[in-house]
XYZ file of C-alpha atoms in Angstrom:
454
model
C -20.496 6.188 19.830
C -21.263 3.907 16.879
C -19.808 1.249 15.113
C -20.813 3.342 12.033
C -20.344 7.149 13.681
C -16.370 5.612 14.764
C -15.402 4.640 11.452
C -16.898 8.244 10.104
C -14.228 10.022 12.330
C -11.316 8.057 11.575
C -11.969 8.379 8.154
C -11.647 12.490 9.043
C -8.713 11.987 11.102
C -7.427 10.767 8.460
C -8.134 12.535 5.938
C -7.384 16.032 7.996
C -3.773 14.376 9.098
C -3.435 13.791 5.145
C -4.665 17.084 4.409
C -2.306 18.253 7.358
C 1.728 16.407 6.039
C 0.122 17.737 2.087
C -0.185 20.687 3.214
C 3.311 20.865 3.828
C 4.676 18.174 0.577
C 2.228 19.324 -1.980
C 3.813 22.476 -1.417
C 6.930 21.960 -1.164
C 6.085 20.000 -4.752
C 4.809 22.609 -6.197
C 7.284 25.167 -5.184
C 10.016 23.369 -5.194
C 11.883 23.640 -9.105
C 10.867 27.158 -8.481
C 12.890 27.640 -5.511
C 16.160 25.389 -6.024
C 16.405 27.968 -10.321
C 16.504 30.234 -7.585
C 19.130 29.176 -5.546
C 23.234 30.231 -6.066
C 25.455 27.325 -4.014
C 27.579 25.782 -5.353
C 27.577 22.642 -3.120
C 23.901 21.644 -4.730
C 23.609 20.668 -8.569
C 19.594 19.332 -8.325
C 16.389 19.705 -9.973
C 12.794 19.102 -8.739
C 11.532 17.414 -11.845
C 14.629 14.870 -11.402
C 14.044 14.432 -8.075
C 10.461 14.100 -8.452
C 11.441 10.708 -11.143
C 12.723 9.682 -7.618
C 10.402 9.564 -5.788
C 7.938 8.263 -8.167
C 10.110 5.364 -9.771
C 11.120 4.073 -6.082
C 7.763 4.694 -5.263
C 7.102 2.798 -8.246
C 9.049 -0.655 -7.299
C 8.435 -0.233 -3.579
C 5.097 -0.839 -3.642
C 5.743 -4.553 -4.477
C 6.168 -4.157 -0.457
C 4.084 -2.245 1.079
C 1.039 -4.400 1.418
C 3.330 -6.800 3.349
C 5.059 -3.623 5.573
C 1.727 -2.172 5.927
C 0.570 -6.243 7.798
C 3.735 -6.768 9.863
C 3.601 -2.899 12.279
C 0.234 -2.587 10.800
C -0.774 1.168 9.248
C -0.652 3.385 12.012
C 3.019 3.119 12.468
C 3.928 2.310 8.624
C 2.055 6.299 8.018
C 3.351 8.229 11.301
C 6.985 7.538 10.427
C 6.413 7.265 6.196
C 5.777 10.590 7.540
C 7.881 11.673 9.744
C 10.712 11.034 6.330
C 7.740 13.127 4.479
C 9.097 15.087 7.433
C 12.841 15.081 6.176
C 12.915 16.093 2.971
C 11.245 19.464 2.979
C 13.212 19.942 5.895
C 16.315 18.921 3.579
C 15.225 22.309 1.322
C 16.170 24.703 4.710
C 19.897 23.840 3.850
C 19.914 21.465 0.366
C 22.948 19.738 -0.639
C 22.574 17.189 -4.470
C 23.722 14.506 -1.817
C 21.770 14.717 0.802
C 18.409 16.090 -2.211
C 18.533 12.729 -3.857
C 19.033 10.745 -1.726
C 15.358 11.931 1.080
C 13.907 12.122 -3.025
C 14.264 7.895 -3.150
C 13.887 7.054 0.973
C 10.730 9.541 0.479
C 9.760 6.887 -2.533
C 9.814 4.214 -0.471
C 7.927 5.793 2.294
C 4.905 7.460 -0.208
C 4.058 3.451 -1.370
C 3.941 2.195 2.311
C 1.318 5.999 3.406
C -0.799 4.674 0.511
C -0.941 1.454 1.186
C -2.170 2.057 4.155
C -4.412 4.217 3.721
C -6.104 2.122 1.502
C -6.018 -0.710 4.080
C -7.713 2.163 6.731
C -10.205 3.600 3.775
C -11.789 -0.363 2.768
C -12.083 -1.250 6.743
C -14.104 1.578 7.750
C -16.233 2.226 5.187
C -19.458 -0.876 3.914
C -20.543 -1.315 -0.025
C -23.357 1.804 1.439
C -20.888 3.625 2.181
C -17.250 3.537 0.232
C -18.443 6.192 -2.047
C -18.482 9.054 0.999
C -15.604 7.971 2.520
C -13.701 8.132 -0.682
C -15.878 11.616 -1.409
C -14.472 13.095 2.676
C -11.033 11.297 2.356
C -10.329 13.634 -0.726
C -11.865 16.803 -0.370
C -10.090 16.674 3.420
C -6.259 16.084 1.527
C -7.544 18.883 -1.069
C -7.553 21.009 1.876
C -3.749 20.955 1.492
C -3.604 22.129 -1.539
C -5.502 25.637 -0.570
C -4.041 26.748 2.675
C -0.418 25.881 1.091
C -0.978 27.553 -1.831
C -2.209 30.321 0.965
C 0.824 31.332 2.727
C 2.721 29.955 -0.687
C 1.235 33.383 -2.828
C 1.045 36.621 0.714
C 4.762 34.737 1.173
C 6.462 34.531 -2.262
C 4.058 38.313 -3.600
C 5.911 40.270 -5.854
C 9.280 38.580 -5.403
C 11.448 37.930 -8.769
C 13.734 36.433 -6.923
C 13.834 33.603 -3.970
C 15.588 35.110 -1.306
C 17.378 32.223 1.063
C 15.362 33.525 3.920
C 12.729 33.301 1.964
C 13.404 29.163 1.096
C 14.119 28.879 4.931
C 11.234 30.618 6.398
C 9.021 28.449 4.092
C 10.107 25.252 4.496
C 10.825 25.373 8.791
C 6.974 26.094 8.252
C 6.101 22.875 6.006
C 8.329 20.788 8.302
C 6.182 21.497 11.407
C 3.434 20.822 9.488
C 4.140 17.773 8.342
C 5.378 16.663 11.477
C 1.628 17.616 13.443
C 0.329 15.636 9.781
C 2.433 12.574 11.615
C 0.838 12.186 14.847
C -2.007 12.671 13.948
C -2.445 9.285 12.711
C -2.258 7.754 16.307
C -6.154 10.011 16.922
C -7.410 6.259 14.421
C -9.494 4.254 16.452
C -9.482 0.463 15.757
C -13.116 -0.025 13.917
C -15.490 -3.089 14.871
C -15.001 -5.780 12.728
C -18.369 -7.108 11.593
C -17.037 -10.691 11.745
C -14.247 -12.570 12.809
C -11.340 -12.840 9.637
C -11.098 -15.632 8.619
C -8.148 -15.224 6.214
C -4.979 -13.601 7.611
C -4.982 -10.951 4.647
C -8.246 -10.100 5.245
C -8.077 -7.054 8.156
C -4.579 -4.794 8.715
C -5.953 -3.993 11.494
C -7.113 -6.764 13.715
C -9.539 -6.241 16.657
C -7.838 -6.087 19.969
C -6.977 -9.990 21.256
C -8.517 -11.352 24.466
C -5.317 -9.204 27.423
C -6.797 -5.874 25.815
C -3.646 -5.643 23.567
C -2.740 -5.871 19.490
C -0.859 -7.581 17.661
C -0.540 -6.738 14.149
C -0.390 -9.647 12.238
C -1.946 -13.709 13.147
C 0.542 -14.656 15.744
C -0.421 -17.607 12.747
C 0.696 -16.549 10.427
C 5.004 -15.921 10.140
C 5.782 -12.476 9.681
C 8.128 -13.207 6.579
C 5.187 -16.229 4.924
C 2.339 -13.679 5.811
C 4.684 -10.535 2.518
C 4.686 -12.954 0.330
C 1.531 -14.050 0.321
C 0.958 -10.107 0.081
C 3.164 -9.398 -2.593
C 1.638 -12.344 -4.557
C -1.449 -10.817 -3.454
C -0.727 -7.781 -5.125
C 0.305 -9.810 -8.225
C -2.229 -11.690 -9.024
C -4.461 -9.114 -8.352
C -2.393 -6.722 -11.001
C -3.751 -9.159 -14.190
C -6.649 -9.732 -13.491
C -9.865 -8.093 -16.773
C -10.695 -5.533 -14.494
C -7.001 -4.050 -13.032
C -5.812 -4.622 -16.504
C -8.029 -1.958 -17.720
C -8.659 0.495 -14.349
C -4.526 0.446 -14.972
C -4.902 2.591 -18.108
C -7.432 5.453 -16.168
C -4.815 4.606 -13.210
C -1.989 5.976 -15.607
C -3.388 8.882 -17.204
C -3.534 10.285 -13.156
C 0.224 10.158 -12.738
C 0.364 11.514 -16.063
C -1.427 14.899 -14.740
C -0.953 14.292 -11.034
C 2.050 15.665 -12.973
C 0.931 18.369 -14.835
C -0.798 20.129 -11.997
C 1.619 19.589 -8.623
C 5.244 20.919 -10.612
C 4.481 21.825 -14.504
C 2.417 23.952 -15.032
C 3.281 25.636 -11.951
C 6.364 26.148 -13.048
C 5.135 27.360 -16.291
C 2.780 29.712 -14.948
C 5.919 30.980 -13.010
C 8.758 31.358 -15.899
C 5.777 32.915 -17.877
C 7.316 37.157 -17.820
C 4.156 38.638 -19.801
C 3.068 37.880 -16.587
C 4.179 41.015 -14.418
C 6.257 40.625 -11.255
C 4.720 38.581 -9.853
C 4.635 36.123 -11.679
C 6.047 33.618 -8.388
C 3.223 34.380 -6.088
C 1.433 33.848 -9.307
C 2.436 30.177 -8.563
C 0.740 29.859 -5.179
C -2.169 31.046 -6.856
C -2.498 28.409 -9.237
C -2.260 25.970 -6.385
C -5.700 26.872 -4.838
C -7.638 27.254 -7.677
C -6.223 23.017 -8.730
C -7.680 23.461 -4.398
C -11.046 24.447 -5.001
C -11.755 22.607 -8.260
C -10.364 19.598 -6.271
C -12.792 20.296 -3.004
C -15.764 21.170 -5.149
C -14.925 16.981 -7.019
C -14.459 14.962 -3.908
C -17.399 16.968 -2.095
C -19.820 16.869 -5.210
C -19.413 13.411 -6.856
C -17.643 11.338 -3.739
C -19.328 12.723 -0.175
C -22.514 13.178 -1.668
C -23.249 10.957 -3.839
C -25.434 12.723 -6.139
C -24.327 10.635 -9.384
C -24.421 6.737 -8.450
C -27.924 6.038 -9.627
C -26.228 6.360 -12.913
C -22.949 4.786 -12.186
C -19.957 6.558 -12.340
C -18.768 6.888 -15.935
C -20.765 10.108 -16.198
C -18.214 11.922 -13.358
C -15.241 10.158 -14.774
C -16.842 11.377 -18.725
C -16.880 14.909 -17.546
C -13.575 14.933 -15.963
C -12.192 14.477 -19.068
C -14.225 17.177 -20.083
C -12.897 19.769 -18.327
C -9.149 18.890 -19.063
C -9.366 18.519 -22.257
C -10.912 21.550 -22.274
C -7.693 22.831 -19.727
C -5.641 21.219 -22.308
C -6.555 23.307 -24.912
C -6.604 26.994 -23.490
C -2.616 26.387 -22.240
C -1.797 25.580 -25.695
C -3.406 28.984 -26.286
C -2.699 30.082 -23.385
C 0.877 29.239 -22.198
C 4.485 29.161 -23.846
C 5.712 26.365 -25.471
C 9.081 26.444 -23.444
C 7.941 27.494 -20.601
C 8.257 24.404 -18.544
C 11.865 23.957 -19.352
C 12.663 27.838 -18.553
C 15.269 29.684 -16.704
C 14.752 31.438 -13.970
C 14.962 34.774 -15.765
C 11.767 32.998 -17.459
C 10.975 33.055 -21.315
C 9.522 35.962 -23.045
C 7.576 34.021 -25.612
C 3.894 33.493 -25.688
C 1.234 30.570 -26.561
C -1.549 31.946 -29.634
C -3.491 34.652 -27.419
C -2.476 37.558 -25.309
C -0.772 35.180 -22.223
C -3.960 35.803 -19.589
C -3.541 35.403 -16.116
C -7.575 34.220 -15.644
C -7.171 32.281 -18.051
C -4.033 30.438 -16.379
C -6.306 30.599 -13.112
C -9.403 29.433 -14.564
C -8.154 26.225 -16.247
C -5.568 25.474 -12.782
C -9.886 25.704 -11.633
C -9.937 23.039 -14.300
C -6.986 20.924 -13.770
C -7.790 20.656 -9.946
C -12.097 19.221 -10.624
C -10.863 17.100 -13.461
C -8.743 14.883 -11.337
C -10.923 14.594 -8.652
C -13.348 12.862 -10.681
C -11.040 10.156 -11.559
C -9.415 10.009 -8.262
C -12.303 10.132 -6.547
C -14.612 6.795 -8.632
C -11.227 4.829 -8.900
C -11.151 5.336 -5.473
C -14.883 3.783 -4.972
C -13.943 1.606 -7.318
C -10.722 -0.245 -6.186
C -12.625 0.303 -2.731
C -16.036 -2.113 -3.797
C -14.161 -4.727 -5.729
C -11.666 -5.392 -4.041
C -12.957 -4.265 -0.215
C -11.525 -7.773 1.379
C -7.586 -7.328 -0.812
C -8.145 -3.685 0.442
C -3.389 -3.810 1.044
C -3.216 -5.230 -2.404
C -5.503 -3.976 -4.508
C -4.566 0.195 -3.632
C -0.091 -1.276 -3.724
C -1.659 -1.902 -7.292
C -3.143 1.414 -7.842
C -0.475 3.389 -6.571
C 2.627 1.513 -8.692
C 0.391 1.982 -11.615
C -0.253 5.633 -10.784
C 3.198 6.042 -9.109
C 5.433 4.275 -12.226
C 3.456 6.739 -15.158
C 4.119 10.060 -12.485
C 8.221 9.098 -12.554
C 8.307 9.310 -16.063
C 5.996 12.180 -17.146
C 8.517 14.000 -13.914
C 11.837 12.744 -16.120
C 10.374 14.153 -19.663
C 9.743 16.949 -18.361
C 12.980 18.092 -18.677
C 13.261 18.147 -21.721
C 9.879 17.840 -23.171
C 8.280 21.023 -24.180
C 5.046 21.695 -23.929
C 2.938 21.278 -26.501
C 3.822 17.491 -26.466
C 3.377 17.275 -23.128
C -0.075 17.835 -24.138
C -0.220 16.136 -26.605
C 0.433 12.861 -24.103
C -2.081 13.504 -22.420
C -4.836 13.989 -24.483
C -4.262 10.609 -25.842
C -4.113 8.539 -22.997
C -6.496 10.066 -20.625
C -8.895 8.968 -24.195
C -7.926 5.584 -24.004
C -7.982 5.139 -20.529
C -11.696 6.675 -20.170
C -13.036 4.025 -22.580
C -10.814 1.608 -20.536
C -12.916 3.205 -17.354
C -15.885 2.453 -18.880
C -15.581 -0.697 -19.809
C -14.445 -2.041 -16.137
C -16.985 -0.126 -14.486
C -19.719 -2.274 -17.294
C -18.073 -5.699 -16.253
C -18.312 -4.616 -12.638
C -22.028 -3.763 -13.254
C -22.719 -6.837 -14.470
C -20.988 -8.513 -12.487
C -22.615 -7.191 -9.466
C -25.791 -6.636 -11.256
C -27.868 -9.301 -8.395
C -26.263 -6.920 -5.480
C -27.073 -3.891 -3.658
C -25.282 -2.066 -5.769
C -27.416 1.076 -7.041
C -26.580 2.077 -3.073
C -22.693 2.688 -3.574
């Protein structure tokens, strides 16, 4: 197989591994607040929003050490062991306890930082300037199939149910745990890419070439592990204060806020609307399906097919902002203000129009489409600018995204829907302007390079 073919195969395997893992985890996150409300036990007193706030808070802090962990044990083992911790978090819902719930949340936060840093490294070292956009789109589209498959299962499993019984919960989470474990083992199928040239720096690649004896090593033997860890952590801190990364951090922060909204708050809000009838719980899964359709469509059109590259990345990001603002306006009209914080029996209040299932699902599609517009372009621009420092750069990306997601999950416990929408409108507008500025800097800096072929 040619080097380009091997690299493309690696990206596809990476995408399928993440697709299976996040079929389990994103489905879990989408329904866990609803499941917890239906779980009657004197031994359990937890909140799905609080759990997610812990996960993303620990995730953000762990991104400072994640590049070092990936450098020491390698991307494959990093993703595999992280996948095991994700599977443990999902399995905890089979019979949850408060202590195990929050302990697993902390462990998944650490695992997430390592997992996504390793993913960014594998994506970057298997891409060239001419293929980073395509590869980002392929990975993103495959990843977002997780929303499609997982929520189809939830929709049919909970169709017509008002209360989620223990047996229903256990069946769902045993299935999701098995799916997550299969995805974790897929990472061992990723092959070592053939380097274009021998690396001149220890941080240049976290997947080094095989040595002359046919074995491999995770780090150069001339660099002590502790020194390498310090070097990569320092590099991440240096990148975080560059002009381009500071500008992009505003856009990245917005993706953290809307990640919280579409992956937890919106589904819970739909499930709490009693005007949607007895199938409101099943609509949580259907909403996730439409989010997934939007994500897949956006990843395929704007990433894999590269239709807009002649105009740069800005038009795609602008489209993402427009679709999100349209979704926020329709949600403002269609969903009750107290829906995110409603008890298990739901809310009898309504928005400014008669609640419509069709409008709610259309908003789910718009949320997914807009999210894919932002994320594919952020992956593309960061992979292009920092290909030689991919692990620290993607660690900064996930640090900013996860800390804003943690803040959003925290305030979702008490902040009403309209205030959450207002925050996202403001941050989304500022983040889009900042992305435009970062893109213009990149264009000016690389005007003499083969920029148009990205």
